[in-house]
XYZ file of C-alpha atoms in Angstrom:
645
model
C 3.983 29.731 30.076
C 2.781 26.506 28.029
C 4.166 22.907 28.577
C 5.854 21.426 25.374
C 6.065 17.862 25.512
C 8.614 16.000 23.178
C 8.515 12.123 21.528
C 11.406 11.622 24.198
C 8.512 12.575 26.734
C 11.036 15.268 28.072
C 9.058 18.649 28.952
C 9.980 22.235 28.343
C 8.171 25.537 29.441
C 7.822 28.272 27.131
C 5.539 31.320 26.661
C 2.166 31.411 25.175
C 2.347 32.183 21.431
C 5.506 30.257 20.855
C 5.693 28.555 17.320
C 7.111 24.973 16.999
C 9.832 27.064 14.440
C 10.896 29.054 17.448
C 10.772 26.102 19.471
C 13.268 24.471 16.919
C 15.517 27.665 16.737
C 16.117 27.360 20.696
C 17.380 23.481 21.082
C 19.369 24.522 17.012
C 19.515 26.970 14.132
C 20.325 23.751 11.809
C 17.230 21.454 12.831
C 14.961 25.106 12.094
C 16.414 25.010 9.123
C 15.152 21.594 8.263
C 11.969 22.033 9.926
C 8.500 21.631 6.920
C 5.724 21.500 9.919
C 5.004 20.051 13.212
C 2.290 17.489 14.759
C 0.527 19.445 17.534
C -1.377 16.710 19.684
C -1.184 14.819 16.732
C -2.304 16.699 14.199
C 0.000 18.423 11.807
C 0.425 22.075 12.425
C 2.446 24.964 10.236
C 5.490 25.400 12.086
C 4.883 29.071 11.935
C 1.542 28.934 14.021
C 1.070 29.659 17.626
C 0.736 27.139 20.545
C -1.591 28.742 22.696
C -1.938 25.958 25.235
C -0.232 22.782 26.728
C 0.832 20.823 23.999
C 2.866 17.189 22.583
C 5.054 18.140 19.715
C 6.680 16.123 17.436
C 9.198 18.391 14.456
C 8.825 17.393 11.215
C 11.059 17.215 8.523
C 11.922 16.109 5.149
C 12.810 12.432 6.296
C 9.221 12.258 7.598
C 6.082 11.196 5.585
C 4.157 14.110 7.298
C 6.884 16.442 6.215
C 6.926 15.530 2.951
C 3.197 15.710 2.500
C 3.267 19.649 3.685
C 6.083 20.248 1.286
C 4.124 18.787 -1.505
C 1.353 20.246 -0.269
C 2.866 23.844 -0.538
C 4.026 22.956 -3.810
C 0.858 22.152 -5.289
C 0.292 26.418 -4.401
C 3.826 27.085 -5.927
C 2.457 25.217 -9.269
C -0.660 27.081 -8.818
C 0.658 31.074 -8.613
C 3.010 29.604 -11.639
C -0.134 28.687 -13.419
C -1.377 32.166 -13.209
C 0.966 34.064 -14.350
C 0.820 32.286 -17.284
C -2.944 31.613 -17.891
C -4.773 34.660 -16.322
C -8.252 33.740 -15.469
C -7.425 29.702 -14.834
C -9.713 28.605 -12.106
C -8.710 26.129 -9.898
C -10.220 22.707 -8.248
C -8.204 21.161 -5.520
C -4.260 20.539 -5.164
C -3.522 18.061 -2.476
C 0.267 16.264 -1.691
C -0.442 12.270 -3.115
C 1.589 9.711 -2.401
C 4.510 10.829 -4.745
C 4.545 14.827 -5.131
C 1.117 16.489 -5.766
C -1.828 17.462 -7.855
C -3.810 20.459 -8.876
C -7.119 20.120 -10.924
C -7.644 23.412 -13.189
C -9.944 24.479 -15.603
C -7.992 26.811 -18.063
C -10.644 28.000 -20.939
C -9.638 28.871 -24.039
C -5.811 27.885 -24.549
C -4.320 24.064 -23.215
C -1.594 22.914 -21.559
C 0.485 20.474 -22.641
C 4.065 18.585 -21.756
C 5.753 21.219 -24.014
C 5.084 23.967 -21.238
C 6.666 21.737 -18.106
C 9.836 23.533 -18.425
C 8.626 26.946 -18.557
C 6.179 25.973 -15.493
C 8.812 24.446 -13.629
C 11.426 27.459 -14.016
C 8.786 29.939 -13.173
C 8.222 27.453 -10.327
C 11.866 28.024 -9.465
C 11.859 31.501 -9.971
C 9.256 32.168 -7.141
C 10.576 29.760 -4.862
C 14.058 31.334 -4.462
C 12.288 34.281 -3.544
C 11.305 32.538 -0.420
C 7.680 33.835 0.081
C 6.038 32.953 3.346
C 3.257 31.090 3.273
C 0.736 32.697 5.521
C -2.586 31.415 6.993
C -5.738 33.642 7.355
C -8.878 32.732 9.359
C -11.641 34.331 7.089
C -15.591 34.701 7.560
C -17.656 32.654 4.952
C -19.059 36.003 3.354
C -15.889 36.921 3.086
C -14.401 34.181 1.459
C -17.551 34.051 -1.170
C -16.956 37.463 -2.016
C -13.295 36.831 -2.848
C -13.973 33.833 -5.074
C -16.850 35.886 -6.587
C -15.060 38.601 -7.756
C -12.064 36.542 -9.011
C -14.629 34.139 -10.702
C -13.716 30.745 -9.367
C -17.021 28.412 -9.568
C -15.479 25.667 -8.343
C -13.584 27.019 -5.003
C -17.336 28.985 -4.485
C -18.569 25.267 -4.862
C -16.160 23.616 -2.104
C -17.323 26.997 -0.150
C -20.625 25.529 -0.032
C -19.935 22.655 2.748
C -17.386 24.563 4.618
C -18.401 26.107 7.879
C -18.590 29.443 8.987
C -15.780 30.807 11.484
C -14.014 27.495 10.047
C -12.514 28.811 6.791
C -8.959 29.361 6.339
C -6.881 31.395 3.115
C -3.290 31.072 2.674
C -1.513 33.044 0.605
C 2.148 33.258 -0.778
C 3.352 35.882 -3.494
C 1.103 37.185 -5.271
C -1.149 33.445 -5.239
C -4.369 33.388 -2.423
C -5.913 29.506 -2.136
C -9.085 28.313 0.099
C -7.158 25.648 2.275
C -7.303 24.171 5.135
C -3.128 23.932 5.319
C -0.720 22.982 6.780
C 1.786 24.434 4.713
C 5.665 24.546 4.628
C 7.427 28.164 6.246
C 8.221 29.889 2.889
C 8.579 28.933 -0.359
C 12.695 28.434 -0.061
C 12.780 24.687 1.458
C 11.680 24.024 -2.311
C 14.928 23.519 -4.706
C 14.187 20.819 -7.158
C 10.456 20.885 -8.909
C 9.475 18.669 -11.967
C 6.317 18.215 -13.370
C 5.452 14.337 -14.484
C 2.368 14.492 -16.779
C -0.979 15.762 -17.285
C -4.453 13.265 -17.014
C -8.255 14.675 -17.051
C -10.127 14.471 -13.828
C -13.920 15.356 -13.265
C -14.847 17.825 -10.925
C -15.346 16.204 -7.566
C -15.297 12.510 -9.264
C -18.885 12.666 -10.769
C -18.559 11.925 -14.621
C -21.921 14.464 -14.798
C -19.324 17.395 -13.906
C -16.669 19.109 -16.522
C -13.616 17.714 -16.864
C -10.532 19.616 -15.728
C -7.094 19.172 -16.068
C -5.091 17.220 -13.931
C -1.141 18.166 -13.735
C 0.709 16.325 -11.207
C 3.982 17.738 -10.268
C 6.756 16.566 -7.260
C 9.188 18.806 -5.253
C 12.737 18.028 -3.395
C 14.568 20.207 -1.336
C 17.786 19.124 -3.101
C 18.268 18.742 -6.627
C 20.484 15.766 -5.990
C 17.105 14.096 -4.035
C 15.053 14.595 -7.560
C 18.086 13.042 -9.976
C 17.307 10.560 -7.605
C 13.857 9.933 -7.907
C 13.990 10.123 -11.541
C 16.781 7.442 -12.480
C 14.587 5.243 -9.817
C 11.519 5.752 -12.056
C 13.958 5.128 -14.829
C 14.497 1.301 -13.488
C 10.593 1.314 -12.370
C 10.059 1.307 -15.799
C 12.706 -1.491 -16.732
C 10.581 -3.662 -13.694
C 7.320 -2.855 -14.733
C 5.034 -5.308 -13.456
C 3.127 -4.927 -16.821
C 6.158 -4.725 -18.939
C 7.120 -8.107 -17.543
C 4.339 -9.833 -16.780
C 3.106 -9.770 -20.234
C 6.890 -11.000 -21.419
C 6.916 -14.218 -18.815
C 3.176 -14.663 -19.231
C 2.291 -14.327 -16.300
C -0.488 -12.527 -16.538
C -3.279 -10.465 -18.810
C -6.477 -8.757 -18.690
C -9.130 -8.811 -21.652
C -11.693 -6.418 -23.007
C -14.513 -9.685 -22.725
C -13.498 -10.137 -19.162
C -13.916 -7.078 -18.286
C -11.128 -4.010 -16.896
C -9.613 -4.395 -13.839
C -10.356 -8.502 -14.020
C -6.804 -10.204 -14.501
C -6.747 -13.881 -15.675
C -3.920 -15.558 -14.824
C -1.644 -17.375 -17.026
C 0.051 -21.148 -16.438
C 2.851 -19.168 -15.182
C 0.973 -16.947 -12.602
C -0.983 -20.030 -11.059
C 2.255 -21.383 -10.499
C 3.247 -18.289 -8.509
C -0.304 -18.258 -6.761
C -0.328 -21.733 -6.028
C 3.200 -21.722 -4.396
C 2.129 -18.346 -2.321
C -0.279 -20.186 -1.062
C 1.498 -23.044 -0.122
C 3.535 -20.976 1.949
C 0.837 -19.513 3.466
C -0.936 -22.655 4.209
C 2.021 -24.347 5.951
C 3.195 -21.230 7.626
C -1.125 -20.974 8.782
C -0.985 -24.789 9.661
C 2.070 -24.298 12.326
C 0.584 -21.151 13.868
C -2.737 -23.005 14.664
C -5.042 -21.663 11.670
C -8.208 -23.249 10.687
C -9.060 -23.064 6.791
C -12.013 -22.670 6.004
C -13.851 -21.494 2.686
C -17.232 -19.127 1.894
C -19.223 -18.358 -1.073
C -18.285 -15.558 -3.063
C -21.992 -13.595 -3.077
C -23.976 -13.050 0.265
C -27.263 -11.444 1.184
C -27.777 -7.448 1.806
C -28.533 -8.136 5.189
C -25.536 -9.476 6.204
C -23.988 -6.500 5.476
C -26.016 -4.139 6.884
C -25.105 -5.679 10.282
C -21.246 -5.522 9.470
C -21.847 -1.741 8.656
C -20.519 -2.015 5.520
C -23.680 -0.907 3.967
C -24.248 1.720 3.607
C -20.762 3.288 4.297
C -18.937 0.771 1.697
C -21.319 0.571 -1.113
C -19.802 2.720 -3.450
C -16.947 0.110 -3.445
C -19.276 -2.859 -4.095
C -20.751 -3.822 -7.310
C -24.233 -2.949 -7.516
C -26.680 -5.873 -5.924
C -28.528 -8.407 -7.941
C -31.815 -9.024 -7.290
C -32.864 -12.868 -6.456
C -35.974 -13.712 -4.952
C -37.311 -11.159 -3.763
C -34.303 -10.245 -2.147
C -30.573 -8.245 -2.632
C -27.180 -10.316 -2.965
C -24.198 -8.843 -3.484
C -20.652 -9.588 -4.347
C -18.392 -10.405 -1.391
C -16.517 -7.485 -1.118
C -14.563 -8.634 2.054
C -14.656 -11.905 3.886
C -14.656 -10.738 7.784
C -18.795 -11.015 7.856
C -18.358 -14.646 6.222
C -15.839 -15.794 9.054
C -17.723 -14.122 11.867
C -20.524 -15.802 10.529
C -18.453 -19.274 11.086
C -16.981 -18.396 14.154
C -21.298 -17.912 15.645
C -21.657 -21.567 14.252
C -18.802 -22.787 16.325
C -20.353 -21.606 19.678
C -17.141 -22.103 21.068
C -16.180 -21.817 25.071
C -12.972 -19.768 26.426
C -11.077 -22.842 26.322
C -11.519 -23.178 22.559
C -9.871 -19.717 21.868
C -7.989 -18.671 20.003
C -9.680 -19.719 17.017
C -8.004 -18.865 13.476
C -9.927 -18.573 10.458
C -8.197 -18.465 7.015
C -8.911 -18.093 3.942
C -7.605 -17.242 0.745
C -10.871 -15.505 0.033
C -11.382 -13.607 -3.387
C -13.441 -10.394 -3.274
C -14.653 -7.974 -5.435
C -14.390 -4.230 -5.451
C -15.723 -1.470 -7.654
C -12.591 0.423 -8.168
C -13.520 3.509 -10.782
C -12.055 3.040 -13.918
C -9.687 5.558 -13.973
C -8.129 3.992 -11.015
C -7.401 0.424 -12.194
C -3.321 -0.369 -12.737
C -2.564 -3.342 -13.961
C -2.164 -5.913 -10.806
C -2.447 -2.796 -8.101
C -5.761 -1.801 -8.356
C -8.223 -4.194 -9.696
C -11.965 -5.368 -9.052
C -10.799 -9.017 -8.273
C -8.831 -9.998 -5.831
C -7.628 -13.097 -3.747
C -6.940 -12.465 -0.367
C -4.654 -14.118 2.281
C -6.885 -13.285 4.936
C -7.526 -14.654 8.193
C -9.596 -13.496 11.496
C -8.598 -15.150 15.191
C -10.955 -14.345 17.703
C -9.698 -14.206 21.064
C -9.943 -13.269 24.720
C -8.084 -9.492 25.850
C -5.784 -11.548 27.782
C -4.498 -13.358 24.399
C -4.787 -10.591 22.064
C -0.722 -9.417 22.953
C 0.341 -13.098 22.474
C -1.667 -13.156 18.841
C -0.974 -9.932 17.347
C 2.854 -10.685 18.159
C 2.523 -14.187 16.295
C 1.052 -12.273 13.707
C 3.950 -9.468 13.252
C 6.095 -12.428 13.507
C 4.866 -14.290 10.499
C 5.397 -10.844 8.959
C 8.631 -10.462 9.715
C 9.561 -14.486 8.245
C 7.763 -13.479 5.194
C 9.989 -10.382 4.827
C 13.404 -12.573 4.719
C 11.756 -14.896 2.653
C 11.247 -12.423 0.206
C 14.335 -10.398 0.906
C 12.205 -7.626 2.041
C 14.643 -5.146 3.876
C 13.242 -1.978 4.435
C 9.692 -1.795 5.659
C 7.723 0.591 8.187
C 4.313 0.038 10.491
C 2.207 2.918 10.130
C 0.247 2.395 13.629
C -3.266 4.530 13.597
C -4.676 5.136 16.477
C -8.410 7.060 17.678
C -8.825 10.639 18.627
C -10.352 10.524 22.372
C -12.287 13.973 20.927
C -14.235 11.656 18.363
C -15.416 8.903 20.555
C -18.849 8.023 19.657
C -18.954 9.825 15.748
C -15.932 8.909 14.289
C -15.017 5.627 16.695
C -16.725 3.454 18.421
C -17.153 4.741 21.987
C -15.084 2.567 24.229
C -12.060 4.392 25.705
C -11.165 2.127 27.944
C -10.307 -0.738 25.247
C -8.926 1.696 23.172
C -6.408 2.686 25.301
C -6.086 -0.889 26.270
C -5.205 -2.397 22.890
C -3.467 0.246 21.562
C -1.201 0.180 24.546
C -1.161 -3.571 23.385
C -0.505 -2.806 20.344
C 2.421 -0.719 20.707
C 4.192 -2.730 23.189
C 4.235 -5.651 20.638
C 6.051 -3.482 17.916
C 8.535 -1.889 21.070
C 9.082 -5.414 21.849
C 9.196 -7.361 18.402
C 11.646 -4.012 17.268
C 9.710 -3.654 14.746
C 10.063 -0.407 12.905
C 6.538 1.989 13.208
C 5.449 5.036 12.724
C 2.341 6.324 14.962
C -0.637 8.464 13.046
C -3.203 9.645 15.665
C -6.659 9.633 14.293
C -6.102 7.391 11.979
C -7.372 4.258 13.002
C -10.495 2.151 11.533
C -13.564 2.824 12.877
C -13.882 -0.155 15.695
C -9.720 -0.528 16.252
C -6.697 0.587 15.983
C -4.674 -0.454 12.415
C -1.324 -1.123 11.016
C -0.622 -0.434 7.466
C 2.362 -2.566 6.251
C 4.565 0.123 4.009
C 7.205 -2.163 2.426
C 9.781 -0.839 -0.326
C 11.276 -2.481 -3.253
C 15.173 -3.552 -4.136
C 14.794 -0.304 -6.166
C 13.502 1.619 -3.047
C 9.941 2.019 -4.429
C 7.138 2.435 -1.817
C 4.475 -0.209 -1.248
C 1.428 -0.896 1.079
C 1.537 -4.178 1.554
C -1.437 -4.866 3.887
C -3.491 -3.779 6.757
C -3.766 -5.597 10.066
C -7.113 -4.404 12.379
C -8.007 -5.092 15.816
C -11.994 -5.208 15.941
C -13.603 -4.720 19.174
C -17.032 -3.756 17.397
C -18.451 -5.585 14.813
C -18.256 -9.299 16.691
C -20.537 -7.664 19.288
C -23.163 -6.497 15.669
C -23.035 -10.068 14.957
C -23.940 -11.151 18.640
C -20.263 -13.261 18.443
C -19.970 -14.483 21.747
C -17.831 -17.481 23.904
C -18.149 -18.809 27.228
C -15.765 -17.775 29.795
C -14.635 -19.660 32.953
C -17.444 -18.418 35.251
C -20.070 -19.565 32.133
C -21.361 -16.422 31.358
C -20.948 -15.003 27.762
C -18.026 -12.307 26.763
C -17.959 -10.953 22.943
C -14.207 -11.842 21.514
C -11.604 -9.393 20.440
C -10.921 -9.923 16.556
C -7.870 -9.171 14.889
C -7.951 -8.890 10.897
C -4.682 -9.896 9.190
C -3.402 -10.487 5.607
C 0.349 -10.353 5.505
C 0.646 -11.731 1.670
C -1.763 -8.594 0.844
C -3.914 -10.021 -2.059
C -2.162 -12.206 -4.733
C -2.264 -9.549 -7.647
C -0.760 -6.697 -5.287
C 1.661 -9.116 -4.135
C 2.561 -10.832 -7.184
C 2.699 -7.495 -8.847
C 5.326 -6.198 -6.176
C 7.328 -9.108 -6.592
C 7.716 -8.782 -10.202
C 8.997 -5.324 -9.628
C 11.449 -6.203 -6.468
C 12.934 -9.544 -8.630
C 12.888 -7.769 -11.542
C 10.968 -11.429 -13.289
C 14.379 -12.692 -11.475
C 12.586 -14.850 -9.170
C 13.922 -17.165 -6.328
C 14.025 -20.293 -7.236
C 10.963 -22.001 -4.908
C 8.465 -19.276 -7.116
C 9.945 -18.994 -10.639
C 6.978 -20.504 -12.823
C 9.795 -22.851 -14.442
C 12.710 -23.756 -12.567
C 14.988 -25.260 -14.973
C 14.831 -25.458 -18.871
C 16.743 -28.550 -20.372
C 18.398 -27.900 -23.672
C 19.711 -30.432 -26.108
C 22.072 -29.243 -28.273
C 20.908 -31.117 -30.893
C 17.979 -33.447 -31.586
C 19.785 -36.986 -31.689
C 19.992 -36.128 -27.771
C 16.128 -35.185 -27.430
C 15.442 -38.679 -26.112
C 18.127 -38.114 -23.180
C 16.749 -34.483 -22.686
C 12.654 -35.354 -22.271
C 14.267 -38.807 -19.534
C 16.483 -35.915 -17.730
C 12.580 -33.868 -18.134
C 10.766 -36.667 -16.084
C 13.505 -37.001 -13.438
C 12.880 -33.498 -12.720
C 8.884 -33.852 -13.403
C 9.064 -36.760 -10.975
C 11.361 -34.656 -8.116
C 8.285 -31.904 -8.057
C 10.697 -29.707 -10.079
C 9.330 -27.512 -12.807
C 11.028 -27.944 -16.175
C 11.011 -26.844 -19.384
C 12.291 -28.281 -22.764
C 13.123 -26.494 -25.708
C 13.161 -29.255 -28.919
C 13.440 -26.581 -30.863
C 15.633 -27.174 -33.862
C 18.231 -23.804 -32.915
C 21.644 -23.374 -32.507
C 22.356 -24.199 -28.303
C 23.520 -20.597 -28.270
C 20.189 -19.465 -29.163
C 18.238 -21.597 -26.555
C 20.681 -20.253 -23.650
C 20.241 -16.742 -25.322
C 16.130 -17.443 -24.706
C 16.319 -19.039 -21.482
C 18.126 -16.101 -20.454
C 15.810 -13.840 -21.908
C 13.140 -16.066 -20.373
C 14.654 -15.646 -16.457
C 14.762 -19.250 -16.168
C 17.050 -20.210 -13.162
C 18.700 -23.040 -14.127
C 19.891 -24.315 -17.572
C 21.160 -27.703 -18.392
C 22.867 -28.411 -21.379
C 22.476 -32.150 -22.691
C 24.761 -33.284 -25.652
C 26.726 -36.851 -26.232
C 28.887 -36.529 -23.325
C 26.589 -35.531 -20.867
C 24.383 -38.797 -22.421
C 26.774 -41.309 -22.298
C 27.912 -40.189 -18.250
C 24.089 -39.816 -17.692
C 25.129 -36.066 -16.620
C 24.111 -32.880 -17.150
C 26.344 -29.281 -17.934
C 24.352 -27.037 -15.709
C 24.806 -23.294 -16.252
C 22.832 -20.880 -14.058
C 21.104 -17.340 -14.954
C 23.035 -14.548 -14.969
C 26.116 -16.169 -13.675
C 26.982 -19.035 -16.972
C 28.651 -22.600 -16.439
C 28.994 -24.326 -13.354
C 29.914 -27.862 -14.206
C 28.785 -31.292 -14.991
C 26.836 -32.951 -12.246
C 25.112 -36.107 -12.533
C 21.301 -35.747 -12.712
C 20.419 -36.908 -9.167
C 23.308 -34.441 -7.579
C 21.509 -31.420 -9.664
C 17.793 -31.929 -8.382
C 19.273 -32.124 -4.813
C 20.599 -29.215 -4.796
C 17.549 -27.506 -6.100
C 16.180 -28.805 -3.389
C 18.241 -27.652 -1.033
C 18.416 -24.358 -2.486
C 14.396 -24.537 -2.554
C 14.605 -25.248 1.274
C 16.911 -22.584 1.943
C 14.731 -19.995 1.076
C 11.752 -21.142 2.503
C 13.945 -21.717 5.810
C 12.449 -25.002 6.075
C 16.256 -26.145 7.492
């Protein structure tokens, strides 16, 4: 008999062999039916395999990210026997889950595949899947698994072959379709009701532009058809919210070919938005103790060597220049800068905390093919900050931290949102982490008793965690329930000791800090970019780029508009003023078009009461107020929802 341990931490006995399906079939024949896969001491298992040994088991289903990645995963095979049957001798690359469905790279020959065949693939698709084919995992020799690919004439799976090792090499096959894979994979084919495929992209073998390129058909599964109707009027209204879409209509943004890709410039309008991010951030920094300080945006190869980012980063960083005799590169983070600060501080325990921020902009060399728009680009200003501190403070930090989250999420009317805490594998100590058990466990434990307390919604992922901490990725989702990753928090117990970071305790002797890496506004153009989707342009009123546009209705009351313009200049309020000479249906047309909050309507009355008709966006009149009245209550409103009241 083995031990099966549940998340409840309840324990159940059951004989050797037993698969976490059959496990599900004895506590109900309904959760079996909803079970994808299962995470077997953390890692994620088919639910079909045997448990052999003492084990923690967590089910997995379709409401779980790990469930959803099998599915997809099993898909991208689905997709691939599909393939087949229509283009006999199509080789195949890899098919992963992503994100959002899946992928399979293929190499077809002769004929091509375009949109035009999606509905044919997906019914055939369809087809096999209602015949509920298990999907069934084979260990294989190496030989063996060369001779296959071989004779079927696959270069590219005899190419993965190549790195794998022998007594290591797994087959799975389903129908009449046989993949190298490593799994896990879904039961049988049936979970899989809904398929469509999106589009098609070229990809180059393995990511080198030297290699052929194949192509790339991505593809995602539901297991109800009502689930992908769905997902597709959501994508629908993702492209309505388009951060590109809309940022080029309010000017908020735009890239250029003399710049360079995946280098935005930002408008008038955007620095507004940056400038009053940061202004939250900076007075929400200054109450919680932060220091701001500011670093150059190019540093010396050596510095990085000790951080460890070179070599294992470089492919991300723009190629060095050469000065002097010696390499400088672009600052690709800003951790090595502020550890570098914190060493010229020499501080003592009583000193600690210490709080370093920065809005620090970086540079990254994201591939081309994997710039979009604001997401993914090769500039980027950071709100990032380090606080070094003793183990004793750490819990007390790394709450305040999850707590500034957690403001910034009503601020922004954030409602759903998820902590994906990573964690080490004890089994890797030493080649994958850095070998201290004894603070892992410590600040993980930490770690997790913050979120338990805070209630703070996470998600754990064993062996996930950065190389010298355990990590939280912030997963945030839209008003149209779009997925984001907001940020990443780290705790570093590692790299202060590389850079000999050290403070002097209460016996005087020298103790290397605990660091904790945090950036809850993500980077400006990831952030910005989210909030264009989530408001739809339809910003709150504290970060629309202009506030309130004042419209004369004709232009013997321009003088009164551009005085009611400086009372709202001189109040800090952002205004607009459209002289055009258009009927004042027009300019309320444009102002709507425009997103402008606020509206106010000057004609002879409003003059001669020294008033204004204020009518607000998306909602129309409200009344005449006099001028003083209005700009309070944007004020108020303003203060509202910053929760400065």
């Amino acid at each position: 008999m083995i031990k099966i341990t549940f998340p409840d931490q309840k324990v159940r006995e059951y004989p050797e062999g037993t698969t976490a399906m059959e496990i599900a079939k004895s506590i109900s024949e309904g959760l079996a039916r909803n079970v994808l896969a299962a995470k077997i001491n953390g890692e994620v298992w088919d639910a079909t395999r045997p448990i052999n040994a003492d084990a923690q088991l967590q089910l997995l289903t379709w409401d779980d990210t790990a469930g959803k990645s099998t599915m997809w995963h099993s898909s991208a095979h689905l997709m691939a026997e599909a393939l087949e049957a229509f283009y006999p001798g199509i080789k195949f690359g890899i098919g992963p889950p992503i994100d959002h469905g899946f992928y399979y790279d293929v190499a077809l020959g002769d004929p091509t595949i375009s949109s035009e065949d999606f509905p044919k693939i997906e019914a055939k698709m369809l087809e096999l899947a209602k015949q509920a084919n298990k999907y069934v995992r084979k260990e294989v020799g190496k030989q063996e698994a060369i001779a296959y690919f071989t004779e079927k004439g696959d270069q590219y799976k005899l190419d993965l072959l190549q790195e794998l090792e022998d007594g290591k090499i797994t087959f799975y096959e389903q129908g009449n379709f046989t993949d190298l894979c490593r799994g896990p994979h879904i039961p049988d084919t049936g979970s899989i009701k809904a398929v469509k495929l999106m589009n098609i992209a070229g990809a180059y073998w393995r990511g080198d532009e030297k290699n052929k390129q194949l192509t790339r058909i991505y593809g995602i599964t539901f297991p109800k058809k009502s689930q992908l109707d769905e997902y597709l009027a959501m994508l629908e209204e993702a492209k309505k919210r388009d951060h590109r879409k809309i940022g080029k209509e309010m000017n908020i943004f735009t890239f250029d070919e003399d710049v360079g890709p995946g280098l935005p410039l930002w408008l008038p309008n955007g620095a507004v938005m940056i400038e009053e991010l940061e202004r939250l951030a900076k007075r929400s920094e200054h109450s919680a103790g932060y220091q701001r300080v500011r670093t150059p945006h190019i540093a010396k190869e050596s510095m990085y060597l000790t951080s460890g980012h070179l070599p294992y980063y470089q492919d991300s960083m723009f190629p060095p220049m050469d000065m002097d005799g010696e390499k400088y590169y672009l600052k690709a983070m800003n951790c090595p800068h502020h550890h570098k600060i914190f060493k010229e501080l020499n501080p003592s325990y009583r000193d600690l905390p210490i709080r370093l921020a920065e809005y620090g902009t970086c540079y990254r060399y994201e591939q081309s093919g994997e710039l979009f728009g604001l997401m993914r680009v090769r500039s980027l200003q950071m709100n990032d900050a380090h606080i070094y501190c003793t183990r004793e403070q750490f819990a007390d930090e790394f709450k305040a931290v999850n707590e500034m989250y957690l403001k910034y999420f009503r601020i922004f009317g954030i409602e759903k949102y998820v902590m994906r805490f990573s964690t080490h594998e004890p089994k890797k100590l030493g080649v994958k982490y850095v070998d201290n058990p004894e603070l892992w466990l410590q600040t993980e434990d930490m770690v997790r008793q913050v979120l338990i307390d805070s209630k703070i919604p996470y998600v754990e992922v064993p062996d996930e965690g950065a190389f010298y901490g355990p990590k939280i990725d912030v997963q945030v989702w839209s008003a149209i329930g779009r997925e984001f990753t907001l940020a990443t928090n780290q705790v570093d117990f590692a790299v202060p000791a590389r850079f000999g970071l050290t403070y002097r305790n209460s016996n005087n002797e020298f103790e290397t800090p605990i660091c904790i890496h945090r950036a809850p506004l993500g980077t400006h153009e990831r952030f910005i970019g989210f909030l264009i989707e989530h408001f739809a342009g339809n910003f709150p009123i504290w970060l629309a780029p202009k506030q309130v546009a004042v419209l004369p209705i004709s232009d013997k009351y321009l003088d009164y508009a551009k005085k009611v313009l400086q009372f709202l200049r001189n109040a800090d309020i952002r205004g607009l003023l459209d002289d055009r000479d258009e009927k004042i249906g027009k300019k309320i047309r444009d102002s709507e078009l425009k997103k402008v909050p606020y509206m106010l309507i000057v004609g002879e009355k409003e003059a001669a009461e020294n008033k204004v008709s204020v009518r607000k966006h998306g909602e129309g009149d409200t009344g005449s107020v006099n001028i003083a009245d209005f700009i309070q209550s944007v004020q108020d409103e303003i203060n509202k929802c910053l929760e400065l009241n």
